[in-house]
Every structure is written in structure tokens, then in C-alpha cells.
PDB file of C-alpha atoms in Angstrom:
ATOM      1  CA  UNK A   1     -21.131  -5.570 -21.016  1.00 90.00           C
ATOM      2  CA  UNK A   2     -19.184  -5.986 -18.494  1.00 93.00           C
ATOM      3  CA  UNK A   3     -18.687  -2.067 -16.858  1.00 95.00           C
ATOM      4  CA  UNK A   4     -16.944   0.284 -14.094  1.00 97.00           C
ATOM      5  CA  UNK A   5     -18.150   3.642 -14.066  1.00 97.00           C
ATOM      6  CA  UNK A   6     -17.111   6.273 -11.319  1.00 97.00           C
ATOM      7  CA  UNK A   7     -18.466   9.386 -10.588  1.00 97.00           C
ATOM      8  CA  UNK A   8     -17.786  11.593  -7.131  1.00 98.00           C
ATOM      9  CA  UNK A   9     -14.576  13.032  -7.910  1.00 97.00           C
ATOM     10  CA  UNK A  10     -13.641  16.631  -7.595  1.00 98.00           C
ATOM     11  CA  UNK A  11     -12.329  19.502  -5.482  1.00 98.00           C
ATOM     12  CA  UNK A  12     -12.155  19.147  -2.288  1.00 98.00           C
ATOM     13  CA  UNK A  13     -10.850  21.265   1.231  1.00 98.00           C
ATOM     14  CA  UNK A  14      -8.456  19.110   3.923  1.00 98.00           C
ATOM     15  CA  UNK A  15     -11.047  18.033   6.568  1.00 98.00           C
ATOM     16  CA  UNK A  16     -14.047  17.578   3.715  1.00 98.00           C
ATOM     17  CA  UNK A  17     -15.463  14.566   3.122  1.00 98.00           C
ATOM     18  CA  UNK A  18     -16.139  13.337  -0.658  1.00 98.00           C
ATOM     19  CA  UNK A  19     -18.618   9.986  -1.721  1.00 98.00           C
ATOM     20  CA  UNK A  20     -17.174   8.409  -4.708  1.00 98.00           C
ATOM     21  CA  UNK A  21     -19.692   6.295  -6.840  1.00 98.00           C
ATOM     22  CA  UNK A  22     -19.211   2.343  -9.222  1.00 98.00           C
ATOM     23  CA  UNK A  23     -22.065   1.398 -10.629  1.00 97.00           C
ATOM     24  CA  UNK A  24     -21.785  -1.880 -12.501  1.00 96.00           C
ATOM     25  CA  UNK A  25     -23.340  -2.635 -15.789  1.00 94.00           C
ATOM     26  CA  UNK A  26     -23.234  -6.869 -16.714  1.00 93.00           C
ATOM     27  CA  UNK A  27     -22.281  -8.492 -13.820  1.00 91.00           C
ATOM     28  CA  UNK A  28     -23.914  -8.217 -10.465  1.00 90.00           C
ATOM     29  CA  UNK A  29     -21.282  -6.784  -7.322  1.00 88.00           C
ATOM     30  CA  UNK A  30     -23.209  -8.466  -4.535  1.00 85.00           C
ATOM     31  CA  UNK A  31     -21.269 -11.955  -6.193  1.00 86.00           C
ATOM     32  CA  UNK A  32     -17.932 -10.142  -6.386  1.00 92.00           C
ATOM     33  CA  UNK A  33     -14.948  -8.966  -4.881  1.00 96.00           C
ATOM     34  CA  UNK A  34     -14.769  -5.103  -5.605  1.00 97.00           C
ATOM     35  CA  UNK A  35     -11.566  -2.524  -4.864  1.00 97.00           C
ATOM     36  CA  UNK A  36     -10.978   0.607  -4.791  1.00 98.00           C
ATOM     37  CA  UNK A  37      -7.065   2.251  -5.726  1.00 98.00           C
ATOM     38  CA  UNK A  38      -5.706   5.452  -6.583  1.00 98.00           C
ATOM     39  CA  UNK A  39      -2.803   6.999  -7.905  1.00 98.00           C
ATOM     40  CA  UNK A  40      -1.444   9.804  -6.905  1.00 97.00           C
ATOM     41  CA  UNK A  41       0.607  12.367  -8.612  1.00 95.00           C
ATOM     42  CA  UNK A  42       3.918  11.399  -9.157  1.00 95.00           C
ATOM     43  CA  UNK A  43       3.867   8.140  -7.559  1.00 96.00           C
ATOM     44  CA  UNK A  44       2.463   4.490  -7.829  1.00 96.00           C
ATOM     45  CA  UNK A  45      -1.511   2.845  -8.055  1.00 96.00           C
ATOM     46  CA  UNK A  46      -2.207   1.719  -4.627  1.00 96.00           C
ATOM     47  CA  UNK A  47      -4.908  -0.526  -3.329  1.00 97.00           C
ATOM     48  CA  UNK A  48      -7.350   1.684  -1.403  1.00 98.00           C
ATOM     49  CA  UNK A  49      -9.992  -0.731   0.536  1.00 98.00           C
ATOM     50  CA  UNK A  50     -11.178  -3.778  -1.417  1.00 97.00           C
ATOM     51  CA  UNK A  51     -14.910  -5.396   0.021  1.00 97.00           C
ATOM     52  CA  UNK A  52     -15.620  -8.869  -0.396  1.00 95.00           C
ATOM     53  CA  UNK A  53     -18.926  -9.149  -1.203  1.00 91.00           C
ATOM     54  CA  UNK A  54     -18.710 -13.424  -0.169  1.00 91.00           C
ATOM     55  CA  UNK A  55     -17.724 -12.851   4.068  1.00 92.00           C
ATOM     56  CA  UNK A  56     -18.980  -9.176   3.502  1.00 92.00           C
ATOM     57  CA  UNK A  57     -15.693  -7.477   4.842  1.00 95.00           C
ATOM     58  CA  UNK A  58     -14.399  -5.077   4.514  1.00 97.00           C
ATOM     59  CA  UNK A  59     -10.054  -4.029   4.374  1.00 97.00           C
ATOM     60  CA  UNK A  60      -8.211  -1.111   3.918  1.00 98.00           C
ATOM     61  CA  UNK A  61      -4.537  -0.080   3.249  1.00 98.00           C
ATOM     62  CA  UNK A  62      -3.706   1.748   7.139  1.00 98.00           C
ATOM     63  CA  UNK A  63      -3.579   5.288   5.791  1.00 97.00           C
ATOM     64  CA  UNK A  64      -7.257   5.526   5.022  1.00 98.00           C
ATOM     65  CA  UNK A  65      -8.353   3.790   7.680  1.00 98.00           C
ATOM     66  CA  UNK A  66     -10.710   5.263  10.595  1.00 98.00           C
ATOM     67  CA  UNK A  67     -11.193   7.941   7.517  1.00 98.00           C
ATOM     68  CA  UNK A  68     -12.373   5.702   4.468  1.00 98.00           C
ATOM     69  CA  UNK A  69     -15.883   3.528   3.926  1.00 98.00           C
ATOM     70  CA  UNK A  70     -16.272   1.048   1.318  1.00 98.00           C
ATOM     71  CA  UNK A  71     -19.805   0.159   1.096  1.00 96.00           C
ATOM     72  CA  UNK A  72     -22.603  -1.319  -1.613  1.00 95.00           C
ATOM     73  CA  UNK A  73     -26.404  -1.100  -3.062  1.00 94.00           C
ATOM     74  CA  UNK A  74     -26.745  -4.649  -4.609  1.00 90.00           C
ATOM     75  CA  UNK A  75     -30.394  -2.500  -5.772  1.00 93.00           C
ATOM     76  CA  UNK A  76     -28.561  -0.167  -7.643  1.00 95.00           C
ATOM     77  CA  UNK A  77     -25.424  -2.626  -7.932  1.00 96.00           C
ATOM     78  CA  UNK A  78     -23.226   0.548  -7.355  1.00 97.00           C
ATOM     79  CA  UNK A  79     -20.179   0.356  -4.761  1.00 97.00           C
ATOM     80  CA  UNK A  80     -19.528   3.560  -3.056  1.00 98.00           C
ATOM     81  CA  UNK A  81     -16.171   5.287  -0.992  1.00 98.00           C
ATOM     82  CA  UNK A  82     -17.649   7.628   1.321  1.00 98.00           C
ATOM     83  CA  UNK A  83     -13.700   9.666   1.898  1.00 98.00           C
ATOM     84  CA  UNK A  84     -13.610  12.194   5.122  1.00 98.00           C
ATOM     85  CA  UNK A  85     -11.444  13.779   7.033  1.00 98.00           C
ATOM     86  CA  UNK A  86      -9.613  14.383   3.428  1.00 98.00           C
ATOM     87  CA  UNK A  87      -5.799  15.187   3.256  1.00 98.00           C
ATOM     88  CA  UNK A  88      -3.287  15.803   0.606  1.00 98.00           C
ATOM     89  CA  UNK A  89      -1.829  12.818  -0.374  1.00 97.00           C
ATOM     90  CA  UNK A  90      -5.366  11.503  -0.083  1.00 98.00           C
ATOM     91  CA  UNK A  91      -5.167  13.246  -3.320  1.00 98.00           C
ATOM     92  CA  UNK A  92      -5.059  11.625  -6.747  1.00 98.00           C
ATOM     93  CA  UNK A  93      -7.636   9.698  -9.569  1.00 98.00           C
ATOM     94  CA  UNK A  94      -8.811   6.601  -8.174  1.00 98.00           C
ATOM     95  CA  UNK A  95     -10.387   4.017 -10.138  1.00 98.00           C
ATOM     96  CA  UNK A  96     -13.592   0.539  -9.154  1.00 97.00           C
ATOM     97  CA  UNK A  97     -11.488  -2.376  -9.823  1.00 97.00           C
ATOM     98  CA  UNK A  98     -12.748  -6.411  -9.970  1.00 96.00           C
ATOM     99  CA  UNK A  99     -11.229  -9.694 -10.567  1.00 95.00           C
ATOM    100  CA  UNK A 100     -13.253 -12.244 -12.381  1.00 91.00           C
ATOM    101  CA  UNK A 101     -15.969 -14.060 -10.295  1.00 87.00           C
ATOM    102  CA  UNK A 102     -13.821 -17.644  -9.691  1.00 90.00           C
ATOM    103  CA  UNK A 103     -11.634 -15.258  -7.075  1.00 92.00           C
ATOM    104  CA  UNK A 104     -13.423 -15.091  -2.944  1.00 92.00           C
ATOM    105  CA  UNK A 105     -10.493 -12.973  -1.566  1.00 93.00           C
ATOM    106  CA  UNK A 106      -9.235  -9.740  -1.796  1.00 93.00           C
ATOM    107  CA  UNK A 107      -5.598 -10.818  -0.958  1.00 90.00           C
ATOM    108  CA  UNK A 108      -6.141 -13.143  -3.872  1.00 90.00           C
ATOM    109  CA  UNK A 109      -7.802 -10.033  -6.064  1.00 90.00           C
ATOM    110  CA  UNK A 110      -4.972  -7.752  -6.283  1.00 85.00           C
ATOM    111  CA  UNK A 111      -3.246 -10.389  -9.465  1.00 85.00           C
ATOM    112  CA  UNK A 112      -6.428 -10.288 -10.551  1.00 93.00           C
ATOM    113  CA  UNK A 113      -8.292  -7.492 -11.607  1.00 94.00           C
ATOM    114  CA  UNK A 114     -10.058  -7.683 -14.697  1.00 93.00           C
ATOM    115  CA  UNK A 115     -12.772  -4.626 -14.404  1.00 95.00           C
ATOM    116  CA  UNK A 116     -11.577  -1.289 -14.631  1.00 97.00           C
ATOM    117  CA  UNK A 117     -13.464   1.751 -14.793  1.00 97.00           C
ATOM    118  CA  UNK A 118     -12.476   5.203 -16.338  1.00 97.00           C
ATOM    119  CA  UNK A 119     -11.615   7.236 -12.917  1.00 97.00           C
ATOM    120  CA  UNK A 120     -12.295  10.305 -11.447  1.00 98.00           C
ATOM    121  CA  UNK A 121     -10.310  12.718  -9.918  1.00 98.00           C
ATOM    122  CA  UNK A 122      -9.963  13.530  -6.085  1.00 98.00           C
ATOM    123  CA  UNK A 123      -8.553  16.869  -5.924  1.00 98.00           C
ATOM    124  CA  UNK A 124      -7.374  17.899  -2.318  1.00 98.00           C
ATOM    125  CA  UNK A 125      -6.522  20.745  -2.193  1.00 97.00           C
ATOM    126  CA  UNK A 126      -6.747  24.862   0.181  1.00 95.00           C
TER     127      UNK A 126
END
């Protein structure tokens, strides 16, 4: 069964850090595009970061560049999102998602995310 499961969300003060985890089953993350997206309260869902396992390239939305880092552990078949210097506007439900294996670029993946986790809530508040 193809599945993604996120974990690691929680309540953190502004300026703090969290590391989100995304565990894959039923497919290999080292043969896939994997993306992190989020949806804040009253906001549309937006892409946060994308890792292209075929090229090694990682992309980030401008608002998180320099603060967030996406990484992968092939042995554990997991992807992480390290989030530092968190801001209240980073609050939201964070999802990891993946397209079918024939999709080979993050640009193209946005319209073809067919595998989704259940989401993990991140709240940045004092």
C-alpha cells in the first residue's frame, strides 16, 4: 500500500525550530519527487519545498528560504523538513506529497500530487 505519514508538528514559540518527518511506504523516496505543502488558517494551500531525488535539487518558496531545509534518509525511506526561525505566519497544517514516478521535476509535480499524508499541525505562537 502506497502511503505517506507525517509527524513532528506541535506548538513552538516564534524563533523556535521543529523538524517534520514524512515516512513513505509502498514506494521508494529515492526514486521520487517529494514535496512539502502547508495550509494556514484561512489561507490557500501552498508549496513550501520540493526535493527532486533524480537531480538532488531542492526548491523552496521564497518565504522560507534560508530557514527551512528539506532532506532525505534513503535507509529509512523518510523525508524531513527542518524548520528554523519559525514565524507565526508559518502556522498551518503541513503535508508531504508525491507525484507518480513518471513525474521527474518539481515544476511539473505541482499538478500531479497523487499521494498525500494526513498532515501534521504546526502552531507558532507565544
